[in-house]
Structures are given as structure tokens and as C-alpha cells.
XYZ file of C-alpha atoms in Angstrom:
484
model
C -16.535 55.432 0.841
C -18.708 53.047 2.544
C -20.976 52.244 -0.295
C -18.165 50.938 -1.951
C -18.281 47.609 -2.488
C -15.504 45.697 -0.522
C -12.811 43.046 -2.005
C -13.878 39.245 -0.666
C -11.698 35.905 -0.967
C -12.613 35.878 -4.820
C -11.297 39.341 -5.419
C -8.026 38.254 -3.296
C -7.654 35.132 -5.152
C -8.288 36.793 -8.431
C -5.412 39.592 -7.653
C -3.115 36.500 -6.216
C -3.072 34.813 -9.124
C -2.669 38.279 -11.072
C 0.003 39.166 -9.369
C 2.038 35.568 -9.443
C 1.370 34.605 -13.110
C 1.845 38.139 -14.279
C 5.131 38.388 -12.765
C 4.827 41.262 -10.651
C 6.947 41.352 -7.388
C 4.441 42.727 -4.391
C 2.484 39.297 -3.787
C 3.401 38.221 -0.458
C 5.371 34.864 -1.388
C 5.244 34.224 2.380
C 1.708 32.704 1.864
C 2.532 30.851 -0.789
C 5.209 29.188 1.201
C 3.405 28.402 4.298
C 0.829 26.724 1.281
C 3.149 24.440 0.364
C 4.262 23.524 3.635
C 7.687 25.297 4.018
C 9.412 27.593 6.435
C 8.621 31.411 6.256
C 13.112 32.473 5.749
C 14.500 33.946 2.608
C 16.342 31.147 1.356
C 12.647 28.366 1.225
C 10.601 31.783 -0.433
C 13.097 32.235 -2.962
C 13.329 28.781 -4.164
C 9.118 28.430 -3.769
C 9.163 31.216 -5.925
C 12.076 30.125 -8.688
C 9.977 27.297 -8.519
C 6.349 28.205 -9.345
C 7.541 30.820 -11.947
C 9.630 28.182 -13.821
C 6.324 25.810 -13.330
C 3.767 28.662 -14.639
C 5.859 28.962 -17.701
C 5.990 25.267 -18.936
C 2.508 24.236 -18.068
C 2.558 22.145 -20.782
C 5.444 20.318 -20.361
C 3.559 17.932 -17.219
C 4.603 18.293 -13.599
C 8.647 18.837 -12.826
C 9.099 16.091 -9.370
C 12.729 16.940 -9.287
C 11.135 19.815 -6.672
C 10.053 16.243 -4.578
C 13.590 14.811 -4.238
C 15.142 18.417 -3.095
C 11.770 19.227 -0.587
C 12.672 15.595 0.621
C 16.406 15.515 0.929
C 16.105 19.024 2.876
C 13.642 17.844 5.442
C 15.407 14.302 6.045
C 18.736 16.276 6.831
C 16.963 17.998 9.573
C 17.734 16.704 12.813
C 19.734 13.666 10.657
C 23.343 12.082 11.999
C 26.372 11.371 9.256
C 27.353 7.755 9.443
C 30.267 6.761 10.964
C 32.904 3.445 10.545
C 31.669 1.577 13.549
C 28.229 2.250 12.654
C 28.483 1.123 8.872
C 30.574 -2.131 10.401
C 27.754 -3.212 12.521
C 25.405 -3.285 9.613
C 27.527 -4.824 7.040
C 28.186 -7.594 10.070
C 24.409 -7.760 10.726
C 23.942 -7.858 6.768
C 26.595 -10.829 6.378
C 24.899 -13.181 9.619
C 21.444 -12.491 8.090
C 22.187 -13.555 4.599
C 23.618 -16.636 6.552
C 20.246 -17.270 8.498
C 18.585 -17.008 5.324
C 20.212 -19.214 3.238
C 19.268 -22.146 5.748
C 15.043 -21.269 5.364
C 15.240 -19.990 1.865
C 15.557 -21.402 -1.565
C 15.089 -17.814 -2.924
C 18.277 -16.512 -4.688
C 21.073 -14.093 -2.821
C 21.852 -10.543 -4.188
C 24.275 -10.125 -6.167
C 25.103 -6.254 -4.737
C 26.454 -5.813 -1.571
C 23.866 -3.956 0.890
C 24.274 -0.538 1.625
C 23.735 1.703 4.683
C 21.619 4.954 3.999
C 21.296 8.141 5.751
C 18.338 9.595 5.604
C 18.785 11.930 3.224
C 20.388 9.245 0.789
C 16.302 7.289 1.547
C 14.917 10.058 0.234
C 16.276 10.710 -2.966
C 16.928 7.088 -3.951
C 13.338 6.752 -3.319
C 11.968 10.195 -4.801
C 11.793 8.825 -8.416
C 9.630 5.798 -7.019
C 6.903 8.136 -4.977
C 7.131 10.180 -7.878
C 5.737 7.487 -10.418
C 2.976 6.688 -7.802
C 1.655 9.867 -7.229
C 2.397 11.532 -11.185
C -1.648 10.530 -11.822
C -2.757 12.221 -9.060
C -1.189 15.151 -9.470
C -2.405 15.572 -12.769
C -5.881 14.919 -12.242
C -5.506 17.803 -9.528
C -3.402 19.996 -11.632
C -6.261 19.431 -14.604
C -9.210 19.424 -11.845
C -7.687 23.431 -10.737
C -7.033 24.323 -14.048
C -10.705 23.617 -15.183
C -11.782 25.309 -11.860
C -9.894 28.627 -12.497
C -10.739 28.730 -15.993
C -14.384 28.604 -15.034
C -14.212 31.263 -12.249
C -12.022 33.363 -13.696
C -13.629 36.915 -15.133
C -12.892 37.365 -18.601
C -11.026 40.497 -18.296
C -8.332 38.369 -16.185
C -7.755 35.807 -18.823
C -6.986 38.166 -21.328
C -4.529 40.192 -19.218
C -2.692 36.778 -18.158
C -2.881 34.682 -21.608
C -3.494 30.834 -21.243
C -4.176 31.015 -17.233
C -4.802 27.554 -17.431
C -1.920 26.282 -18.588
C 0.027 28.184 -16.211
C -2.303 27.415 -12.747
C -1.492 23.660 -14.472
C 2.274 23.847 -13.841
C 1.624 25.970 -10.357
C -0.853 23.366 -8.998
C 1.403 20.400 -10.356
C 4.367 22.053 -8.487
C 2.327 22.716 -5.257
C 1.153 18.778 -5.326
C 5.264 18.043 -5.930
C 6.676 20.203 -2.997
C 3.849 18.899 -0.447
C 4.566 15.026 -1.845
C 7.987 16.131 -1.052
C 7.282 16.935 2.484
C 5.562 13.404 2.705
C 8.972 12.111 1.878
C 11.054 14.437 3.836
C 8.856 12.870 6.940
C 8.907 9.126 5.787
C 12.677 9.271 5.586
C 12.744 9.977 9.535
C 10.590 6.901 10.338
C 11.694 4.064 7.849
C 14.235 1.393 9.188
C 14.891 0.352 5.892
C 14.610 0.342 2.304
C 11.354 -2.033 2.270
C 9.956 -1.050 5.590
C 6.712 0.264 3.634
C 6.066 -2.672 1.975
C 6.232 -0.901 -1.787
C 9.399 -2.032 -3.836
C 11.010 1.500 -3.896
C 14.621 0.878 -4.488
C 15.958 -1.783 -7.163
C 15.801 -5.082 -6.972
C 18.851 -5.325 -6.329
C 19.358 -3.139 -3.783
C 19.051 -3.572 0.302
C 19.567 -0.911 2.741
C 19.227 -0.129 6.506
C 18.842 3.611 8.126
C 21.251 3.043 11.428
C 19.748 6.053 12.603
C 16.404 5.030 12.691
C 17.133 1.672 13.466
C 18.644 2.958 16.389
C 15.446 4.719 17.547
C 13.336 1.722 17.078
C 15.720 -0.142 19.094
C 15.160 2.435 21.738
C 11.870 1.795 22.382
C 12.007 -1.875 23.047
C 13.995 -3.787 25.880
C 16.499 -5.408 23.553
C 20.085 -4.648 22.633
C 20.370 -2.581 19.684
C 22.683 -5.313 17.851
C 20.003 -8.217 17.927
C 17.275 -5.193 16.718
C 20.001 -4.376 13.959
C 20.219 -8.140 12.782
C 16.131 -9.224 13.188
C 15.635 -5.971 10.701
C 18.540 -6.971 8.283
C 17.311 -10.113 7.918
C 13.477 -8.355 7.234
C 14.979 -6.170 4.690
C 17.357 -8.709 3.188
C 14.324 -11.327 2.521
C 12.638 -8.415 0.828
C 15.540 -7.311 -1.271
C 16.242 -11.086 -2.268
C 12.391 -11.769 -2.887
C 12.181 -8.709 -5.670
C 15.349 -10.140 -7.191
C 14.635 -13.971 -7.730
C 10.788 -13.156 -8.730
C 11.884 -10.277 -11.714
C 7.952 -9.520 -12.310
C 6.691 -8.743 -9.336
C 7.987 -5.626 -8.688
C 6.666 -3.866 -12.110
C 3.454 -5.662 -11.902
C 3.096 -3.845 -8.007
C 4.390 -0.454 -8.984
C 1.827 -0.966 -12.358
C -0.803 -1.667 -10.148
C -0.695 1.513 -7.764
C -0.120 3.553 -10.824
C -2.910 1.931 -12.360
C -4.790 2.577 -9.163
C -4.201 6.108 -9.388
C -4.706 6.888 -12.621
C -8.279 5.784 -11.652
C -8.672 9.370 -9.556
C -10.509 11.655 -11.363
C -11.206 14.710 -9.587
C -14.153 16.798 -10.738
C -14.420 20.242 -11.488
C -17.454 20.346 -9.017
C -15.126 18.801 -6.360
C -12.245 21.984 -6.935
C -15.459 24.323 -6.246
C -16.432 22.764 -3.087
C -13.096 22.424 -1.544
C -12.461 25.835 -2.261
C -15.397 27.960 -1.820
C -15.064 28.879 1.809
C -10.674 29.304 1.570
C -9.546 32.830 1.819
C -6.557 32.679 -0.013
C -4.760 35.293 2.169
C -4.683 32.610 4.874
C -2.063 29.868 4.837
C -2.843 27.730 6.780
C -6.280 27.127 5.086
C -4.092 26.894 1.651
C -2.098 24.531 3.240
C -4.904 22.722 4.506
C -6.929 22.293 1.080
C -3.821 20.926 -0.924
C -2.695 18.434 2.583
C -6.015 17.383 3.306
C -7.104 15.094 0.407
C -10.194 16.914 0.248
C -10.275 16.930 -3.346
C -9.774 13.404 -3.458
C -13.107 12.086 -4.410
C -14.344 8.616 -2.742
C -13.339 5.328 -4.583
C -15.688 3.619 -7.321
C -16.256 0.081 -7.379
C -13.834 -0.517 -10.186
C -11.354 1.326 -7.621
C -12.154 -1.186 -4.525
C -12.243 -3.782 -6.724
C -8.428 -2.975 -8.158
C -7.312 -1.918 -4.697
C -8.422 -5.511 -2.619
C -6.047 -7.129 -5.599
C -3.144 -4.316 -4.882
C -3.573 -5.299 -1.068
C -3.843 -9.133 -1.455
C -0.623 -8.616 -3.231
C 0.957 -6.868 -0.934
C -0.157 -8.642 1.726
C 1.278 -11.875 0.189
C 4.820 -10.116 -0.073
C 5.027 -9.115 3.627
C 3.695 -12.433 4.632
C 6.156 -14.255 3.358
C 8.984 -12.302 4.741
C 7.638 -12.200 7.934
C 7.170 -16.369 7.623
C 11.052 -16.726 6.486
C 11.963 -13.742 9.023
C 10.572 -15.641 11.251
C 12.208 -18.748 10.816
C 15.836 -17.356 9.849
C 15.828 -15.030 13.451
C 14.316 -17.996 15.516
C 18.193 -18.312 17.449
C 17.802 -15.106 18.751
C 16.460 -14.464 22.226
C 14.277 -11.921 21.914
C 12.762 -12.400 18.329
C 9.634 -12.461 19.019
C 9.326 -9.080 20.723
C 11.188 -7.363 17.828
C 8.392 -9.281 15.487
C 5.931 -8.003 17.766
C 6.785 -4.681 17.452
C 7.437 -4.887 13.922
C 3.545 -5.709 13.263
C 2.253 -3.106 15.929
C 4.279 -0.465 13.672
C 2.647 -1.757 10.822
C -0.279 -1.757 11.925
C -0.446 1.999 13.099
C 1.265 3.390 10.186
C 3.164 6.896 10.852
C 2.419 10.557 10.577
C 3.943 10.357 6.852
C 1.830 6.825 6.089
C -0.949 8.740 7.053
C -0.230 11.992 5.056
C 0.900 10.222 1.515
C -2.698 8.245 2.045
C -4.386 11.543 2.575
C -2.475 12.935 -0.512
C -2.867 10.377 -2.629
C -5.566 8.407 -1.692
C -3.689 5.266 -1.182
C -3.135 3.181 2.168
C 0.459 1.574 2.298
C -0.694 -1.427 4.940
C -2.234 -4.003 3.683
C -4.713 -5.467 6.039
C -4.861 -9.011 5.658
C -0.956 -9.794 6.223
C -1.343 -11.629 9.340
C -3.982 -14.587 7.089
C -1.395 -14.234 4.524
C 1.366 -14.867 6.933
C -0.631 -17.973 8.312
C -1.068 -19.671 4.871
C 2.585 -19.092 3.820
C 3.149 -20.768 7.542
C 0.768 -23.923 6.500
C 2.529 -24.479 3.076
C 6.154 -24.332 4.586
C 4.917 -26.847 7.464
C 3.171 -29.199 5.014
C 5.321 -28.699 1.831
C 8.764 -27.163 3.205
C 10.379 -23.775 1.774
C 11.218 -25.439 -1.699
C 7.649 -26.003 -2.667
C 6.554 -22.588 -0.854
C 9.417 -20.482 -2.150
C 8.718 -22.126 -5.691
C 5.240 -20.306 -6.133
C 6.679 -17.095 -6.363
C 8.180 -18.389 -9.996
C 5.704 -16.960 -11.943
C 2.390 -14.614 -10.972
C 0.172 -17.319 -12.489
C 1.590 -19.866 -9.719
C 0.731 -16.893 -6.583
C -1.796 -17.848 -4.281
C -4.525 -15.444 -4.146
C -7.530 -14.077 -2.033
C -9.409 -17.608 -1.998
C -6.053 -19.776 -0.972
C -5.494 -17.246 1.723
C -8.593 -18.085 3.240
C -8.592 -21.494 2.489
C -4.811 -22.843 2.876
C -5.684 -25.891 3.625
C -7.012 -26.205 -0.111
C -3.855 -24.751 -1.527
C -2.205 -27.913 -0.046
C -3.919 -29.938 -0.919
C -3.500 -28.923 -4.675
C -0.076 -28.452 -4.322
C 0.320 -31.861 -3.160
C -1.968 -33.031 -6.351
C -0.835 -30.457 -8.829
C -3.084 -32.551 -11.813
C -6.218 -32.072 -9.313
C -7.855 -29.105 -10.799
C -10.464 -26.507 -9.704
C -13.245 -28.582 -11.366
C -11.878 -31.567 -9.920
C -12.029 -30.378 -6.533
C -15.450 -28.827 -7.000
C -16.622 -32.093 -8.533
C -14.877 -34.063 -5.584
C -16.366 -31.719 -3.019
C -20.265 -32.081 -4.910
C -19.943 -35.982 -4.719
C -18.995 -36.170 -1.226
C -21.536 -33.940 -0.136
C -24.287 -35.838 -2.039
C -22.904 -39.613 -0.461
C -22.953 -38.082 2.959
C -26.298 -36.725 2.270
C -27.559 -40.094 1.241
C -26.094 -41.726 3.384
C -27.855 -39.918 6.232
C -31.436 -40.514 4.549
C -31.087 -44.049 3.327
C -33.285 -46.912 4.813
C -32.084 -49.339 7.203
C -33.273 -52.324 8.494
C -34.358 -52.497 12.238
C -34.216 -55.719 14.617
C -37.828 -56.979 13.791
C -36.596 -56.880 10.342
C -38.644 -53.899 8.752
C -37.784 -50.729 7.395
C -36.983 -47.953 8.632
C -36.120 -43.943 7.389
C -33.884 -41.653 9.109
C -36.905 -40.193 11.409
C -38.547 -43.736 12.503
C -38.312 -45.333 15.575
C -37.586 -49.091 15.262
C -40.612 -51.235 15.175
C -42.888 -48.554 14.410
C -44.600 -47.310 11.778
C -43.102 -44.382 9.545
C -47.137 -42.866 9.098
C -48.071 -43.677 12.366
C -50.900 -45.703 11.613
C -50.235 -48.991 12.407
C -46.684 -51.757 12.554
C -44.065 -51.703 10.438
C -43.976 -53.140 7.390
C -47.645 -52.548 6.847
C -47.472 -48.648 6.305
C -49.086 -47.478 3.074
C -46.561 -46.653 0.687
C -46.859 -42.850 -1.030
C -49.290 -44.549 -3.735
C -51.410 -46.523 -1.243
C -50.264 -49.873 -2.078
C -49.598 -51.659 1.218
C -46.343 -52.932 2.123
C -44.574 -51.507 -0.569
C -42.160 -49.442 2.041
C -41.458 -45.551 2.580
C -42.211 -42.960 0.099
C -38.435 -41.699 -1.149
């Protein structure tokens, strides 16, 4: 009848969730998988749905990421080449001349593993776990955030049909936030030349790898033969690899920090409301749009910025220094300075899936002061050589920070005086500021043999009121000189 009042996107939502958690078989799992980011066929539904059902019943038992590594692996083999023999040759023989190049710049230790050669599929899941870690914090704010929010919204009569809703939608909205972190993955594993091509340690320390594939399709875009491409990015990811390895804290104390970092996200309940007030829930790509978009990632507090400018100074610090030894190991090769060229540019820009774990997460990849960073590891190598430079990376009390990036010329100059402290310096810098200064104002003595300050002419009087060396002094007394 039309008096009857007519269902809107609560009602929808309301019977979605009914229907899902419920286990009833007519909800349309199709919008559920365009949600989450997957293709609408048979075989993606059916898992989606295997999926979320397993999720809504163990709620309590945190968010199940082994969804991330399979969402990955299957969009990395999309579009992806198997290796072949010649292929895997060239990169163990680019491997073997970089690991020569570096041992003539570097004092840092080799690797005791043999590099590998990945597809992409093999990137993705060896790196799954890693992304995983990073992003567990966020996903649970969010999962908590929409559990809160559908516990506040939803009518009474609901939660008593379904049980403990919340502890289900906790599982669902954890899974959602896995499959869609997979897809991030999936994406990244088409764009990466190597195991450390985004900076973050995501493989072991022990471990270096190259992606032919994509290497391949960097190398296409520049004017250089594929073979000096394939060596230049060896060398890159072979400096990273050994880096992780000689300095054995550095990669938990930058995998601490970005979990640290995220654990900092707290997503409101208020947030969840906003976000979602204007979705209709029978509409995908609006689903799809409020779990991709990182609207309900709030903006950063102080305490985050604060944490994150350490995270980047960090990271910026790693990538400078294997861009200063790349650098120096690849100088024999023709066209090394366009590959480095392009290298940064990439950096710089980031990629669709840079772009989309940021968005996700709430976390940029790039850090933005490499090319300082890059400059002061340049200064200490010139000044000090690699022995002194590579020597800092010992312990993370001995790692230059924000201030020696800005001021290398400072960290040399300590280095070269390693009993000169901060105090001393400070003190050093104080007294030579106050000499100069008195030097500048300190009397002299003209031709005519009187006095004068730093503004008198010679042979006149400081006042103005009559010949040198008869001006009133400050207390009236004649001839007693300048007022200091």
C-alpha cells in the first residue's frame, strides 16, 4: 500500500547482516564480493563466502591473514611469466658481479645464502606474513571501531535473533580488512623489482631476491640494455640484503616501529557512523569504496607525527646508504646514472599499490628526506672512507639522526674527534661566537693615537662633541675613554 512505510539503506543493512550471520543462503554474495574487491565468478564468491562464515564464527579468535597471502598469490599470478634457465642464469650472474662490486666499497658483511629469483607469486607470499604484522593493528582498531558501530545501531530485536553480533561483524570486518590488504599485495607484487624495492625489510635478513619479470619491465622503459638494468638493481638489492644482515637490530627495531605506529590508530565509533551514514549497502562499489578508501582512518596526533618523522628518518638513512654504496659499486657501468635516475623518480612517485596500502593503512612507504640522507652518507665516505661510514651502523646508538643529516659537516667533525662531545661542541661553538663578537666591538687605536670604537671615525670624537681623546666618558669624567 502506499502508506506503507518503505525499507531504506538501514533496513537493507539490517537484513544483510541478518541474512549473512544467520546463515541463511538468499543474500546476494555477489555484493559482498565486489566489497572486498574480487571478481563476480563462482569460484572468488564461494571462497568470500567460506571465508566470512568461518570469520563470523571465531570472532574472538583475532583476524585470520592467511586470507592475505591466498588474495595475494592469486592476483600476482595474473598476467605473471614462470621462470625459465636462461632467465634464472642471468640473475645469479648479475648476483655474483654485484657482490664483487660491493666488496670493493663495502666493509659491510656478505650473505651467507645464496640469492634467489622470485616470481611474483613467490613475492607475495614470502612477504604476506610481513604486511600482515604491519597492518594486524589496524585492522583491529577497524574490526573493534565496526563492531562498536553495529552494536550501537543495531535494533534490539536483531541482536537477540543473531546472538553476540559483535563478535561476529568482528571476525567479518577483520576478514574484509585481510582480503582488501591482500589485494594491496596482489598489486605490489606486479610492480616490485625486488625484495627491498619498498624500502621495509620484508623478507629475512638473510635473504635477497630479484623479480626478472618486473625487472624486465623497468628495463623497458629506459634506453639501456636489460643486462646492465639487471646488475645496477642486484647490486641495490644485494646492499640492502647485506645491510639487514651485518646490522642484526635494525630490522626488528623498523618493523617495531611501524607496528608501533599503527597500533597508535584508533578509530572512533563516531568515525564508523560518518563513513557510513550515506552507503547503501546494496551497492558495491560504495562498500568497496568505504573499506579502500581510508576514510575511517582518522588524521594523525602529534604523538603519531612525532613517531612517524623518527620511522622516516630511519628509513631514509637505510635507502641512503644503499643508494651512496650503489652508487659507488655500479660507477663502471655506462649508463648508471640513468638507471639511478630512474630508480629515485620511481621512488619518488610511489605506485598504484604504494598508494593503496597508505590509504589502507595510513602509512606512506617513501621516506622523504632520502636524497639529505644520501648526501651526508656521501660527506662521511669522502671525509672518513666506507670503514668509518659503514662502522656506524654497529649499533643504533652510533646512527646518525635528524640533526647530523642536516648538519654533516658536524657529524665529521665528531667522528674525527670521537672524545669531543655535544657539550663540547656547544661550548666550543658559544666561545667562538663571543671572541668574534668582541673582537668586532673592541677599541683600537687610530693614527693620532686616540681611541676609537667600532662606529668612530679616526680622529674624531665618539659623542661628537669635540677631538678625540677629550670625549666625556659615560660618567662625565673627561678623558677617561668610551663608555663599554
Amino acid at each position: 500500500m502506499p502508506d506503507e512505510p518503505q525499507p531504506g539503506p538501514d533496513d537493507d543493512f539490517q537484513e544483510m547482516l541478518r541474512k549473512l550471520l544467520s546463515g541463511e543462503g538468499q543474500i546476494d554474495p555477489s555484493q559482498l564480493a565486489g566489497a572486498a574487491g574480487l571478481p563476480n565468478d563462482p569460484g572468488a564468491v564461494a571462497e568470500l563466502m567460506a571465508q566470512l562464515q568461518r570469520a563470523a564464527q571465531n570472532g574472538r579468535d583475532g583476524i585470520d591473514f592467511t586470507v592475505t597471502a591466498d588474495r595475494a598469490a592469486g592476483i600476482a599470478r595474473e598476467g605473471a611469466q614462470p621462470l625459465d634457465p636462461a632467465t634464472t642464469q642471468a640473475a645469479a650472474q648479475a648476483f655474483q658481479v654485484a657482490a664483487l662490486w660491493l666488496d670493493e666499497v663495502t666493509t659491510v658483511a656478505e650473505l651467507t645464502a645464496t640469492p634467489s629469483v622470485y616470481t611474483r607469486e613467490q613475492w607475495a607470499r614470502a612477504t604476506a606474513p610481513v604486511w600482515s604484522q604491519i597492518a594486524e593493528p589496524v585492522a583491529s582498531s577497524i574490526a573493534s571501531a565496526l563492531t562498536e558501530a553495529i552494536d550501537q545501531r543495531a535494533p534490539e530485536e536483531l541482536k537477540t535473533m543473531l546472538g553476540d553480533v559483535s563478535k561476529a561483524m568482528r571476525g567479518v570486518g577483520g576478514a574484509l580488512f585481510a582480503i582488501q590488504l591482500g589485494q594491496v599485495v596482489g598489486q605490489l607484487a606486479k610492480e616490485v623489482v625486488s625484495g627491498g624495492d619498498v624500502g621495509v625489510p620484508l623478507l629475512d635478513e638473510q635473504v635477497a631476491a630479484l623479480v626478472p619479470q618486473n625487472v624486465a619491465e623497468f628495463a623497458d622503459g629506459l634506453d639501456v640494455p636489460v643486462d646492465e638494468v639487471r646488475i645496477y638493481l642486484a647490486v641495490r638489492e644485494l646492499a640492502h640484503a647485506r645491510l639487514f644482515r651485518s646490522a642484526r637490530w635494525l630490522r626488528l627495531h623498523i618493523i617495531s616501529s611501524i607496528t608501533e605506529y599503527a597500533k597508535g590508530v584508533h578509530i572512533p565509533f563516531d568515525r564508523v557512523e560518518e563513513s557510513l551514514s550515506g552507503i547503501d549497502p546494496t551497492d558495491q562499489e560504495q562498500l568497496r569504496d568505504a573499506l579502500a578508501s581510508g576514510a575511517l582512518i582518522p588524521p594523525r596526533t602529534p604523538e603519531q607525527d612525532a613517531a612517524l618523522a623518527r620511522l622516516e628518518t630511519m628509513l631514509a638513512l637505510v635507502e641512503g646508504w644503499v643508494d651512496t654504496v650503489t652508487a659507488a659499486a655500479t660507477a663502471r657501468l655506462p649508463r648508471s646514472g640513468a638507471i639511478a635516475e630512474m630508480v629515485r623518480r620511481r621512488r619518488a612517485a610511489g605506485g598504484p599499490a604504494e598508494s593503496a596500502f597508505a590509504t589502507l593503512v595510513g602509512l606512506e612507504l617513501r621516506p622523504r628526506r632520502l636524497r639529505e640522507a644520501a648526501a651526508m652518507w656521501q660527506r662521511v665516505t669522502d671525509e672518513l672512507g666506507a670503514d668509518d661510514r659503514d662502522a656506524l651502523w654497529a649499533a643504533f646508538d652510533l646512527v646518525p639522526g635528524s640533526d647530523d643529516i642536516d648538519a654533516p659537516e658536524a657529524l665529521v667533525a665528531r667522528l674525527r674527534n670521537p672524545s669531543q662531545t655535544p657539550e663540547d661542541d656547544a661550548f666550543d661553538r658559544a666561545l667562538e661566537d663571543l671572541l668574534n663578537d668582541t673582537t668586532a666591538d673592541r677599541p683600537t687605536e687610530d693614527e693620532d693615537g686616540g681611541i676609537e670604537g667600532p662606529d668612530d671615525q679616526p680622529g674624531t670624537d665618539p659623542s661628537g662633541d669635540g677631538p678625540s681623546g677629550d670625549a666625556p666618558s659615560g660618567d662625565g669624567t673627561p678623558g677617561s675613554g668610551p663608555q663599554r
